[in-house]
Tab-separated table of C-alpha atoms and ligand atoms in Angstrom:
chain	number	residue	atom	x	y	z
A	28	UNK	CA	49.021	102.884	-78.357
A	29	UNK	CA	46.082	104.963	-79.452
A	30	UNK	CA	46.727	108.508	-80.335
A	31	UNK	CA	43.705	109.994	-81.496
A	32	UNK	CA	41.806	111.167	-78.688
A	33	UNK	CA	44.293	112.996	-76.562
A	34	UNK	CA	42.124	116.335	-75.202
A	35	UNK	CA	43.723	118.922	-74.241
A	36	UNK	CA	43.739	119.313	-70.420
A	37	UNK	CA	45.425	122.555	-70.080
A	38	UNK	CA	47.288	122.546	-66.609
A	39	UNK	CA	45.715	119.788	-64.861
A	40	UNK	CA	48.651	117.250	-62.435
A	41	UNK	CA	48.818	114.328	-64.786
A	42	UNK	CA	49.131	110.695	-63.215
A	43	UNK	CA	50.550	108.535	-64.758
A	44	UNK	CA	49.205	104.904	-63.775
A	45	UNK	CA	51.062	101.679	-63.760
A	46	UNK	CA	49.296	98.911	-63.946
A	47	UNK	CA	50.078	95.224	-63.739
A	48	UNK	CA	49.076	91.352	-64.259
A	49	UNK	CA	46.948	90.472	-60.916
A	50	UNK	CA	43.481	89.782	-60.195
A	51	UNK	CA	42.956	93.494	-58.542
A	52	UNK	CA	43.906	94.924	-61.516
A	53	UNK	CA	40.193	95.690	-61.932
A	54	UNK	CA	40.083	98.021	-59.165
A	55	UNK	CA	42.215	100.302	-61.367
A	56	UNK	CA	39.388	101.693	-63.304
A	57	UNK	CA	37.585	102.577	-60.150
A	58	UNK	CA	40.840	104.615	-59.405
A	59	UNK	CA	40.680	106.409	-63.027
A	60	UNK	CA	37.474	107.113	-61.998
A	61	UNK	CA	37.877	108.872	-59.093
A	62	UNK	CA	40.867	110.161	-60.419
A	63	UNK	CA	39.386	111.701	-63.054
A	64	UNK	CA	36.480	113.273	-60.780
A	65	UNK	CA	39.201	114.960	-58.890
A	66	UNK	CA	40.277	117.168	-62.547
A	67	UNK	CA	43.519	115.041	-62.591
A	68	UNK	CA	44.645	113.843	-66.123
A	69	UNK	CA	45.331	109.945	-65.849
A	70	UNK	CA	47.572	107.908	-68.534
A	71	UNK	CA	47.306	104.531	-68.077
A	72	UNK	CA	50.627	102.105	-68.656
A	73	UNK	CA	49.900	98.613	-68.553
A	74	UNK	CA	52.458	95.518	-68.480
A	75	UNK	CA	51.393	92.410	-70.744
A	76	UNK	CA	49.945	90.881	-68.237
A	77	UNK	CA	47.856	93.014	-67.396
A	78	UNK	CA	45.777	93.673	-70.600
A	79	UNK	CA	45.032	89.478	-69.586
A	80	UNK	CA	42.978	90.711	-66.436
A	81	UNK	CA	41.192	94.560	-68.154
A	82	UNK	CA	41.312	95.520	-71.212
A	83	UNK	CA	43.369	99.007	-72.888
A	84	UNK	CA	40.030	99.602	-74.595
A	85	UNK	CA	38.489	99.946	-70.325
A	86	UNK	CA	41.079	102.830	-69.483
A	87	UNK	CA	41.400	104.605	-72.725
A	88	UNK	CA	37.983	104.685	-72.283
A	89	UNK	CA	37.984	106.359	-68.723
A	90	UNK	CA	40.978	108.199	-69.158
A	91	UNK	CA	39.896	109.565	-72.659
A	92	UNK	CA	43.740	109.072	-73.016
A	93	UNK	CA	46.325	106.612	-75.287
A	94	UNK	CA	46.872	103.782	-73.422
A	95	UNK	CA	50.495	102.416	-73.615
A	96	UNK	CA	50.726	98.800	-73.445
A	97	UNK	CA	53.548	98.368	-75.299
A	98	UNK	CA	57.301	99.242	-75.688
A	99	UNK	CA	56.803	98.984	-79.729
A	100	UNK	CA	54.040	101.368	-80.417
A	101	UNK	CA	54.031	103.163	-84.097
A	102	UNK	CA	57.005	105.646	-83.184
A	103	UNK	CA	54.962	107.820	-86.042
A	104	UNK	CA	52.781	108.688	-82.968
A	105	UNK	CA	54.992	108.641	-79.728
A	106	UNK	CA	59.005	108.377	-80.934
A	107	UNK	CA	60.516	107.653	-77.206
A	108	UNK	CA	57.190	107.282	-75.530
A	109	UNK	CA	58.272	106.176	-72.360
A	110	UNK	CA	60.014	108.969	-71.746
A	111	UNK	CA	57.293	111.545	-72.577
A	112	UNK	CA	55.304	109.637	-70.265
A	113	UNK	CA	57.959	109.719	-67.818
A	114	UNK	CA	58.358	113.425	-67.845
A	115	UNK	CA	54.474	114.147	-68.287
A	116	UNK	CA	54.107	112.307	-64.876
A	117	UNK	CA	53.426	114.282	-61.597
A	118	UNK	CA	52.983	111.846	-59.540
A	119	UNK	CA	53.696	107.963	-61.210
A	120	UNK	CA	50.819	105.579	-59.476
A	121	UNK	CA	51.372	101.171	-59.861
A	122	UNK	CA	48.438	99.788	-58.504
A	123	UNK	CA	48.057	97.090	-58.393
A	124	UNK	CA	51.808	95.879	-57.848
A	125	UNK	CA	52.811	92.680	-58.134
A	126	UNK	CA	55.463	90.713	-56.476
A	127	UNK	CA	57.557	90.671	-59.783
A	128	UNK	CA	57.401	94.249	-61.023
A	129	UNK	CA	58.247	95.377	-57.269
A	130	UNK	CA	61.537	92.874	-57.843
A	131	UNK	CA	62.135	94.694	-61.390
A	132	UNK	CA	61.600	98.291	-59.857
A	133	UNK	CA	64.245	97.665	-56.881
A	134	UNK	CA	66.562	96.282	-58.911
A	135	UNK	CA	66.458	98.675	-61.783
A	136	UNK	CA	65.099	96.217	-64.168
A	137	UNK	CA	63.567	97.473	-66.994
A	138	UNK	CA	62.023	95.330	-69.730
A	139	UNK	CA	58.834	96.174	-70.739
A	140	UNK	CA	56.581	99.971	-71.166
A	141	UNK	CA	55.864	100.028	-67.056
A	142	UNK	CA	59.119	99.619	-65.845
A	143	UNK	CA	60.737	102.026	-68.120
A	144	UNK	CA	58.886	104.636	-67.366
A	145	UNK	CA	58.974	103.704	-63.783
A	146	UNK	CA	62.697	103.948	-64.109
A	147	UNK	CA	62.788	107.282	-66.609
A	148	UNK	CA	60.600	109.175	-64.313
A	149	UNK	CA	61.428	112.180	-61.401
A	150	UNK	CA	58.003	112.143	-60.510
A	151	UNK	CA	56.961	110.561	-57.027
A	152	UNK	CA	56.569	106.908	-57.568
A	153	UNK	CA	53.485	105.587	-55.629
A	154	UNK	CA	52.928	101.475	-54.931
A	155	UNK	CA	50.104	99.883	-53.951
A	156	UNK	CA	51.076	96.261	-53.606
A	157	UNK	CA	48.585	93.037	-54.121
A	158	UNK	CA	49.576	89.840	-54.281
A	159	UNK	CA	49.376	86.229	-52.332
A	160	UNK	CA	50.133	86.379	-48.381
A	161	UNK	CA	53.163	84.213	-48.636
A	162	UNK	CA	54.343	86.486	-51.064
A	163	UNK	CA	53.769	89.526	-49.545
A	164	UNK	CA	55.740	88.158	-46.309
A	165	UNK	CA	58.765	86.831	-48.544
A	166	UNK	CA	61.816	87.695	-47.679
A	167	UNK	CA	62.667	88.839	-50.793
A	168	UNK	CA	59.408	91.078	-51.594
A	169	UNK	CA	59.563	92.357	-47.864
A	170	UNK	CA	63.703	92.925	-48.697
A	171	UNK	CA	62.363	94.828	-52.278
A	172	UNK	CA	59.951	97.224	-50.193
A	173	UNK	CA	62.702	98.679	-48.360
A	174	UNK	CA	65.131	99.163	-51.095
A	175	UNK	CA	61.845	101.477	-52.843
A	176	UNK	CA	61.321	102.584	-49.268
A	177	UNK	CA	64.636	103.402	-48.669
A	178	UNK	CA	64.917	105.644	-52.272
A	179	UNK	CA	61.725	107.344	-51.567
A	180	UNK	CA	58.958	105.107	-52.949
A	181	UNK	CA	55.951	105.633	-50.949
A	182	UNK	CA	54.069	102.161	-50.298
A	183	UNK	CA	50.361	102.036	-49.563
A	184	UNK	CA	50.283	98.837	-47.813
A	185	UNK	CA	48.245	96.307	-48.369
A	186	UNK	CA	45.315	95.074	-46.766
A	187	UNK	CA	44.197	92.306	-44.281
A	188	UNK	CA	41.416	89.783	-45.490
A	189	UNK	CA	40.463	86.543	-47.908
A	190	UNK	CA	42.540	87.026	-51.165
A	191	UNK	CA	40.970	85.539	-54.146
A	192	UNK	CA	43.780	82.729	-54.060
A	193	UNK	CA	41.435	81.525	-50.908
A	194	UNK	CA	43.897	82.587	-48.475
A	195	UNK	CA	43.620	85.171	-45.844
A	196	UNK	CA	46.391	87.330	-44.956
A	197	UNK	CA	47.809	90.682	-45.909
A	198	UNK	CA	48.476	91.379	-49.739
A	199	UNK	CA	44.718	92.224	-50.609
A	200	UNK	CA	44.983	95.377	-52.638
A	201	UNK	CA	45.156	98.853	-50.139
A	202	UNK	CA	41.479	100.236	-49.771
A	203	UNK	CA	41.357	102.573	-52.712
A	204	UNK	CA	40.391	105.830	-50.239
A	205	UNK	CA	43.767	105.059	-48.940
A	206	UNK	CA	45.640	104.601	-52.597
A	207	UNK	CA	44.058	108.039	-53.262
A	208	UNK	CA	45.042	110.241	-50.363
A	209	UNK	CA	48.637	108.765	-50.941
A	210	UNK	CA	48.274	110.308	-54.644
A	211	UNK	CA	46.288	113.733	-53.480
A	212	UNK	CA	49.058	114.286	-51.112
A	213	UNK	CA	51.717	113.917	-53.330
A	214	UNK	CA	50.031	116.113	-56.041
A	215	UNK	CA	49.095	118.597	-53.024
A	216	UNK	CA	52.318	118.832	-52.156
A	217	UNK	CA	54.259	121.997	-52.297
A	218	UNK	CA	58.379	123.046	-51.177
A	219	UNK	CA	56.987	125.592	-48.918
A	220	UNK	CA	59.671	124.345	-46.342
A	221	UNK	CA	62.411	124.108	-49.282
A	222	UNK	CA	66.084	125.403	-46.673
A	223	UNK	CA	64.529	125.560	-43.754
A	224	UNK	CA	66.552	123.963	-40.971
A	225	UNK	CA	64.241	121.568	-38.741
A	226	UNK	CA	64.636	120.086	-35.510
A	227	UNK	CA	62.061	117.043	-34.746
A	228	UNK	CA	62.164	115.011	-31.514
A	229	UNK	CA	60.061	111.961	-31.384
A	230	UNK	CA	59.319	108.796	-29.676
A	231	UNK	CA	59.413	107.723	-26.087
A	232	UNK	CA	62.385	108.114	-23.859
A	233	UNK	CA	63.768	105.010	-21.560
A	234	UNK	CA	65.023	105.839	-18.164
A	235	UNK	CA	67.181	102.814	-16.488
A	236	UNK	CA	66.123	101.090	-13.687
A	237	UNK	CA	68.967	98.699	-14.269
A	238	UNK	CA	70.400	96.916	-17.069
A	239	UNK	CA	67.334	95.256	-18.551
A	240	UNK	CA	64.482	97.426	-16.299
A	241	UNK	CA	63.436	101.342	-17.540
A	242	UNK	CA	60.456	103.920	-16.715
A	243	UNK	CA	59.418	104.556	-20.399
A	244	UNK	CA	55.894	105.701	-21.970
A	245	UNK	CA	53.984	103.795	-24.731
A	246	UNK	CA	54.857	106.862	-27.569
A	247	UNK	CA	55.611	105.061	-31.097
A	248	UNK	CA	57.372	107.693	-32.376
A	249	UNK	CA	55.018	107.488	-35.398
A	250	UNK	CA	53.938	111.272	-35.236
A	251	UNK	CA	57.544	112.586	-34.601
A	252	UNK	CA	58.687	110.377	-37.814
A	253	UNK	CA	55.522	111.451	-40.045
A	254	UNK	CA	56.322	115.200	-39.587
A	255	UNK	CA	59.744	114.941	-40.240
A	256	UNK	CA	59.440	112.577	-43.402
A	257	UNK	CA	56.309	114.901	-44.642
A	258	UNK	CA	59.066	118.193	-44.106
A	259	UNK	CA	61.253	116.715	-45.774
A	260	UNK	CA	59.482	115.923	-48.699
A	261	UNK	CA	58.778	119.576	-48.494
A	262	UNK	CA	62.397	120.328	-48.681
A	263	UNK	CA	63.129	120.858	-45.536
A	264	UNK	CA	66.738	119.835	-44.212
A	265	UNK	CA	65.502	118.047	-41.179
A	266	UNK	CA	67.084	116.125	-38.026
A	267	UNK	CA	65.139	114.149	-35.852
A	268	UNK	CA	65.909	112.987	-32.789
A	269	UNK	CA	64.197	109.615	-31.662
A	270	UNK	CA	64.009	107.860	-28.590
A	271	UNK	CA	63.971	104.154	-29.286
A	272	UNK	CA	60.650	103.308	-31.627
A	273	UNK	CA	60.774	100.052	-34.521
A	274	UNK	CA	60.431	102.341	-36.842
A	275	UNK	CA	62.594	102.969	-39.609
A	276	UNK	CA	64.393	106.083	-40.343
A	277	UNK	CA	62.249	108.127	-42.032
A	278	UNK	CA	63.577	108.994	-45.769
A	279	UNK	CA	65.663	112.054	-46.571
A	280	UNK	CA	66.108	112.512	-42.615
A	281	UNK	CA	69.116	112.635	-40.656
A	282	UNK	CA	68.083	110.552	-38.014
A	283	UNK	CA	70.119	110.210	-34.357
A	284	UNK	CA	68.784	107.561	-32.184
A	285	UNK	CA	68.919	107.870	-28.378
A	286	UNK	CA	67.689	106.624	-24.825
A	287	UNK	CA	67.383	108.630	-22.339
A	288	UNK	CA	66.416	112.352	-22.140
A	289	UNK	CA	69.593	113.484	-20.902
A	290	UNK	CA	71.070	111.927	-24.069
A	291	UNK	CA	67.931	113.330	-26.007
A	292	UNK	CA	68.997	116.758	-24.611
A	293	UNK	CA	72.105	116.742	-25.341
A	294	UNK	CA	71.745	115.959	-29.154
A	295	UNK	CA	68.554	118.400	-29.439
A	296	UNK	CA	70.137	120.992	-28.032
A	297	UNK	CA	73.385	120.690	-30.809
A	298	UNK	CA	70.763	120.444	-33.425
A	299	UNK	CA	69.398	123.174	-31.927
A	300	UNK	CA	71.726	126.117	-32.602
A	301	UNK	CA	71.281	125.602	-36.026
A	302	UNK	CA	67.673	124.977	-36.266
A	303	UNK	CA	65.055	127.551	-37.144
A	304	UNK	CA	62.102	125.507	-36.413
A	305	UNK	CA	61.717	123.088	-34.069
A	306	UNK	CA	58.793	120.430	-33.602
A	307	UNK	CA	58.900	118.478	-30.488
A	308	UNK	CA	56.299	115.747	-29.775
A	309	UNK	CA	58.624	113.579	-28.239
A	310	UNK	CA	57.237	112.177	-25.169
A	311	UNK	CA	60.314	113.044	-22.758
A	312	UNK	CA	60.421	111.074	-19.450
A	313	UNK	CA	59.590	113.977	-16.704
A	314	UNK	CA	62.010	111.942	-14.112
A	315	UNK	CA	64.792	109.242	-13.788
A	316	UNK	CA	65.920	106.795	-11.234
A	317	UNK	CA	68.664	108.849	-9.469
A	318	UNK	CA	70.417	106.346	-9.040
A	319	UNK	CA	70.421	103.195	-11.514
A	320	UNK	CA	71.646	99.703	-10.361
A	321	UNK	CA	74.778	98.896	-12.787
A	322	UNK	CA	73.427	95.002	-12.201
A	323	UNK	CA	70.625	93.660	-12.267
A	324	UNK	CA	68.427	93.542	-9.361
A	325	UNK	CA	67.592	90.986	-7.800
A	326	UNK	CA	63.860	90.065	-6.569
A	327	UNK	CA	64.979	89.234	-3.235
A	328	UNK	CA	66.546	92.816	-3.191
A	329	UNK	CA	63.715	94.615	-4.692
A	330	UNK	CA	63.848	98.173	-3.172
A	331	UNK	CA	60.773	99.475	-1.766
A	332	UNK	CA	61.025	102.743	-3.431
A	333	UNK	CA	63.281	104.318	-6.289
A	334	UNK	CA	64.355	107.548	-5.912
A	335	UNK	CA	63.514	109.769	-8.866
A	336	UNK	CA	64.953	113.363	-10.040
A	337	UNK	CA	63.599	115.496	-12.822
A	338	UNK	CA	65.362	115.672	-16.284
A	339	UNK	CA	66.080	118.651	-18.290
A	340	UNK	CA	62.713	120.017	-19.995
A	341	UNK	CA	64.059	120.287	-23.448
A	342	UNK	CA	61.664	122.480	-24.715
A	343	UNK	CA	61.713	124.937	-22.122
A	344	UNK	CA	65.590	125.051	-22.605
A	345	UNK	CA	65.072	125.864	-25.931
A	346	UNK	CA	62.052	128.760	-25.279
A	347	UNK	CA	64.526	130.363	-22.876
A	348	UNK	CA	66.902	130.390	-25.902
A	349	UNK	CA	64.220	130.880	-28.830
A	350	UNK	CA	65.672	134.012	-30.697
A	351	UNK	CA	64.084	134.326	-33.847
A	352	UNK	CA	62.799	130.635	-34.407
A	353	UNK	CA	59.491	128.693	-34.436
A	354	UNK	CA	58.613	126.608	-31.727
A	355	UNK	CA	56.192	123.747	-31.965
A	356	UNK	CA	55.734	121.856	-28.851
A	357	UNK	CA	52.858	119.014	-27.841
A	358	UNK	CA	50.603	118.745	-24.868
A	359	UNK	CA	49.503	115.089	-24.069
A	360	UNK	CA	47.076	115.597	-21.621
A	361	UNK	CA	43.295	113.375	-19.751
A	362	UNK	CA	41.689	117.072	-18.958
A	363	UNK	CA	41.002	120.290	-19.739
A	364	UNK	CA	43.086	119.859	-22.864
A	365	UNK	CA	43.314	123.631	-24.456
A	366	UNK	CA	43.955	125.297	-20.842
A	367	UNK	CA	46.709	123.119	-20.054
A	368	UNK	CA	47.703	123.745	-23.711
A	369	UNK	CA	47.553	127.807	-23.568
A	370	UNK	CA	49.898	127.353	-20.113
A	371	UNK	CA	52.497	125.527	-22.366
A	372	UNK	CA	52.372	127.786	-24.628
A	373	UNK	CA	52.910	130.671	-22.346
A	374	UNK	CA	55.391	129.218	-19.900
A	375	UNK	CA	58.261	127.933	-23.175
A	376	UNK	CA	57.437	130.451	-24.993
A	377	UNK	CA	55.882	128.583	-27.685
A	378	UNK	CA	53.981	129.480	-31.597
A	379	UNK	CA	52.100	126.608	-31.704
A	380	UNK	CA	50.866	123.829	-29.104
A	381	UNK	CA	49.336	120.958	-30.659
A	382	UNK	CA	46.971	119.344	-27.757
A	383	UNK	CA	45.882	115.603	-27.838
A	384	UNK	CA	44.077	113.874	-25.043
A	385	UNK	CA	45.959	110.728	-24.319
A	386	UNK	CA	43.376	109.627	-22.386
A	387	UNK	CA	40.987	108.616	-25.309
A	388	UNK	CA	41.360	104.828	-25.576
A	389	UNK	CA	42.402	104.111	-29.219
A	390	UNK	CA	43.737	107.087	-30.173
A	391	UNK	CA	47.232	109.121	-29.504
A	392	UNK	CA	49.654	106.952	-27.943
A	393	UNK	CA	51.166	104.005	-30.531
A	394	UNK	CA	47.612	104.490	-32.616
A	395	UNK	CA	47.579	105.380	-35.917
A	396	UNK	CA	45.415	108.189	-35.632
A	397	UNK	CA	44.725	111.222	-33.248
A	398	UNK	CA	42.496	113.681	-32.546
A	399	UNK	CA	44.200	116.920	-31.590
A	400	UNK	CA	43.229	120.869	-31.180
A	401	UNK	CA	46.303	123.510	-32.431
A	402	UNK	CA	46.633	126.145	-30.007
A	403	UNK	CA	48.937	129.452	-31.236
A	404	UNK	CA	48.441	133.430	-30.638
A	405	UNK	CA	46.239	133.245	-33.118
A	406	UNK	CA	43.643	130.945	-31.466
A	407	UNK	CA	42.226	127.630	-31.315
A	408	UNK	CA	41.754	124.963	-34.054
A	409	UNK	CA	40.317	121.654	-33.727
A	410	UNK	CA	40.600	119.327	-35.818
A	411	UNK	CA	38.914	116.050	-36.952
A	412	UNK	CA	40.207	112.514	-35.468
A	413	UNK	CA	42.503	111.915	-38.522
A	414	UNK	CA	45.696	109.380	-39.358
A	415	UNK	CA	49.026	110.690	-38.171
A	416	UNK	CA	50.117	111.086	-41.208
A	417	UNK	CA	47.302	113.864	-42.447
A	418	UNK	CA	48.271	115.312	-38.652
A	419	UNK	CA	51.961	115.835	-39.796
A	420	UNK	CA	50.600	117.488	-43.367
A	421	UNK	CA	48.520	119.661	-41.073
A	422	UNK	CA	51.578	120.548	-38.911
A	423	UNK	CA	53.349	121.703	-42.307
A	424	UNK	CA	50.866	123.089	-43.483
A	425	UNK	CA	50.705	125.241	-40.560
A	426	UNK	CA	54.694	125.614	-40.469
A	427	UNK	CA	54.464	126.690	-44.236
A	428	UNK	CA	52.093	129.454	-43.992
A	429	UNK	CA	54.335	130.720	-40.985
A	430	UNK	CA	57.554	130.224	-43.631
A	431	UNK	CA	55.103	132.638	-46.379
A	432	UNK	CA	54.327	135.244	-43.730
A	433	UNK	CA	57.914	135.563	-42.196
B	510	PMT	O1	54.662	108.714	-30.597
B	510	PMT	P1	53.198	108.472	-30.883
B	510	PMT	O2	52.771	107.061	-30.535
B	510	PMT	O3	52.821	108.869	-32.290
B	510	PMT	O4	52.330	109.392	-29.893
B	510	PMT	C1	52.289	110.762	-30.037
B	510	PMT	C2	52.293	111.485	-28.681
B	510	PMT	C3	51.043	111.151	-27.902
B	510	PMT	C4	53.542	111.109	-27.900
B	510	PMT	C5	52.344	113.014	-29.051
B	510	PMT	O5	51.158	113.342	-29.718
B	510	PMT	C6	52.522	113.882	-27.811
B	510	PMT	O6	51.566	114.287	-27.194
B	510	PMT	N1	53.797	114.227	-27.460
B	510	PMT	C7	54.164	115.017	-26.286
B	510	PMT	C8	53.991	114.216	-25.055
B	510	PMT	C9	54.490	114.963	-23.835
B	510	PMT	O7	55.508	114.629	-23.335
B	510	PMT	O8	53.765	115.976	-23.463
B	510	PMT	P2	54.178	116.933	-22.197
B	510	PMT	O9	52.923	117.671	-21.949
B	510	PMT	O10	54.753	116.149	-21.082
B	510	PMT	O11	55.318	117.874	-22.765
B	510	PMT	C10	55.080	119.124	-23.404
B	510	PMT	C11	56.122	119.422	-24.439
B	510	PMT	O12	57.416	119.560	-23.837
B	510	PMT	C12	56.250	118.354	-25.500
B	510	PMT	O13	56.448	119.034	-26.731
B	510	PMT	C13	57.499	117.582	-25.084
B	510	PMT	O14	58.191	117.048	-26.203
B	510	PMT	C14	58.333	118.648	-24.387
B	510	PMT	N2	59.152	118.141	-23.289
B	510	PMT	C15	58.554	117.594	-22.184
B	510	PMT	C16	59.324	117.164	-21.138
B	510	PMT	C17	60.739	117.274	-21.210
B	510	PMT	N3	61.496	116.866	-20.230
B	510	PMT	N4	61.290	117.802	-22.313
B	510	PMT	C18	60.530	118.231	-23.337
B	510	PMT	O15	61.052	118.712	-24.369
């Protein structure tokens, strides 16, 4: 390690950045870069391997920072150094990743500078894997990712194209726009929702038919899941309630999984005495077959017609009952978006509507990304077509300021 041209920085987040033995490791110094353009203070931590692919002299260089590259630097200069780097960390970045320090990182494994300040740190850990298709879809590597997931890792996934092994598949190193809005958000991110009790209903619900048929919707659950993982992270204590999605439970969530909106009711509306804000973008089946086959119909006996009656309007339930909480309820809707939004607003007594027209091909329903306008009291706010997940940091955002004022 190099110790003589530390600068002082004064209070600028510090991110700490692991980097390891694969070909992409060379998109690392376009990340100090930007990095650095942003004010942020960057300390690079490199395995062995790879100093092979760029060398310490490149990021001490950008960073105008000691590079660590080495468990068994002069302890003159740095007498536990992985721990000060550890605890210096606000947010601790490993891009690249490779297939082997993600094994070491699940399993605790600590052996060399990287992983032991991987393992020493509290700071957010962020992973952007890269590494050959076939080892990317392992079952081992995929089995690693959701131990990290599952303890709070957040993994920028990799992307889809010709990796310089000369295959094409996924494991290409995450653009690096992507690796960086992971980082500004957790830098960005405050506990401006730290106690408050949150109710969050996602996903589509399923309404039987019979035993293998439904009337369901083509909601992912993917916005429901965002907001409730991003309010977490902001301390919130947070339930959500899901109709059924592939999506994993979202991490530091209590998550209750249901089918039908009568069973989605009845588990909001538990969650619901307790809550004090509630955020409902579920996409709740208006209607139900009154009367479901218990087998399964035949085609021969194909009815002509099914009968349908309305399920309970959760939300509405709840603006009945609001007392002195926040409601947050969605409007998908093909026309005159904020009008129908102002009525919703109005008629469940409602703080905020966020509006999305489902009827823009691409966007809202199971896409990534939307394109909504927030409609409160206060007014109207569109915003930009964005990914879900910057949606559900707009959400809290909005939620938090609430929190400040109240
Ligand atoms: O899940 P994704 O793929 O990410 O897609 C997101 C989304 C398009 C589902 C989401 O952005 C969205 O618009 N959710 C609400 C869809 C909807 O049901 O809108 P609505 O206008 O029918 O209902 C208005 C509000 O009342 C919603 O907050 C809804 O959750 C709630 N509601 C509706 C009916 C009902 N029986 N009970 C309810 O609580």
């Amino acid at each position: 390690m190099d110790s003589e041209i530390t600068e002082d920085r004064g209070s600028a987040p510090t991110v700490v950045l692991g980097i390891t033995g694969c070909i992409a490791a060379y998109k690392a110094c376009e990340l100090t870069r930007a990095l650095v353009r942003d004010g942020v203070r960057v300390k690079a931590v490199m395995t062995e391997a790879a100093t092979r692919f760029v060398g310490p002299l490149t990021l001490r260089t950008l960073t105008n920072e000691p590079v660590a590259a080495s468990l068994w630097d002069d302890p003159a200069t740095a007498p536990v150094h992985h721990i000060s780097l550890a605890e210096e960390a606000d947010v601790f970045l490993i891009a690249p990743c490779t297939a082997n320090v993600l094994a070491k990182l699940a399993t605790g494994r600590a052996d060399d500078i990287l992983t032991t300040t991987a393992l020493a740190t509290e700071a957010p850990l962020v992973i952007a894997p890269a590494m050959n298709v076939h080892m990317w879809r392992d079952e081992a590597t995929q089995f690693n990712l959701r131990v990290l997931r599952d303890r709070g890792a957040i993994i920028v996934e990799p992307a889809t194209g010709e990796l310089a092994c000369g295959d094409v598949g996924e494991g290409r190193l995450a653009e690096l726009g992507d690796i960086l809005d992971a980082v500004r958000a957790e830098l960005g991110r405050v506990k401006d929702l730290a106690g408050v009790r949150m109710l969050v209903t996602a996903g589509p619900t399923y309404e039987p038919i019979d035993p293998v048929r439904f009337i369901g919707n083509r909601s992912s659950g993917k916005t429901g899941f965002y907001i409730a993982e991003e309010a977490a992270r902001r301390g919130a204590d947070v339930t959500l309630v899901t109709g059924p999605t592939h999506l994993r439970d979202p991490f530091g969530v209590h998550t209750v999984r249901v089918t039908t909106a009568v069973e989605m009711h009845a588990v909001a509306m538990e969650a619901y005495e307790t809550a004090q804000v509630v955020v409902a973008s579920a996409a709740v089946s208006d209607f139900r077959p009154a009367v479901p086959s218990a087998e399964k119909t035949k085609k021969e006996d194909a009815p002509s017609a099914v009968e349908l009656v309305r399920n309970p309007d959760i939300l509405a339930e709840m603006g009945a009952a609001k007392g002195e909480r926040t409601l947050v309820g969605f409007a998908a809707e093909t026309s005159e978006i904020v009008a129908h939004a102002r009525e919703k607003l109005a008629a469940k007594s409602l703080d905020l509507v966020v509006a999305n027209d489902v009827g823009v091909a691409g966007l809202g329903f199971a896409s990534d990304r939307n394109v909504v306008t927030l409609v409160s009291g206060e007014g109207e706010k569109q915003l930009s077509e964005m990914s879900k997940r910057a949606l559900a940091r707009e959400i809290c955002d909005w939620l938090g300021a609430r929190q400040a004022r109240r």
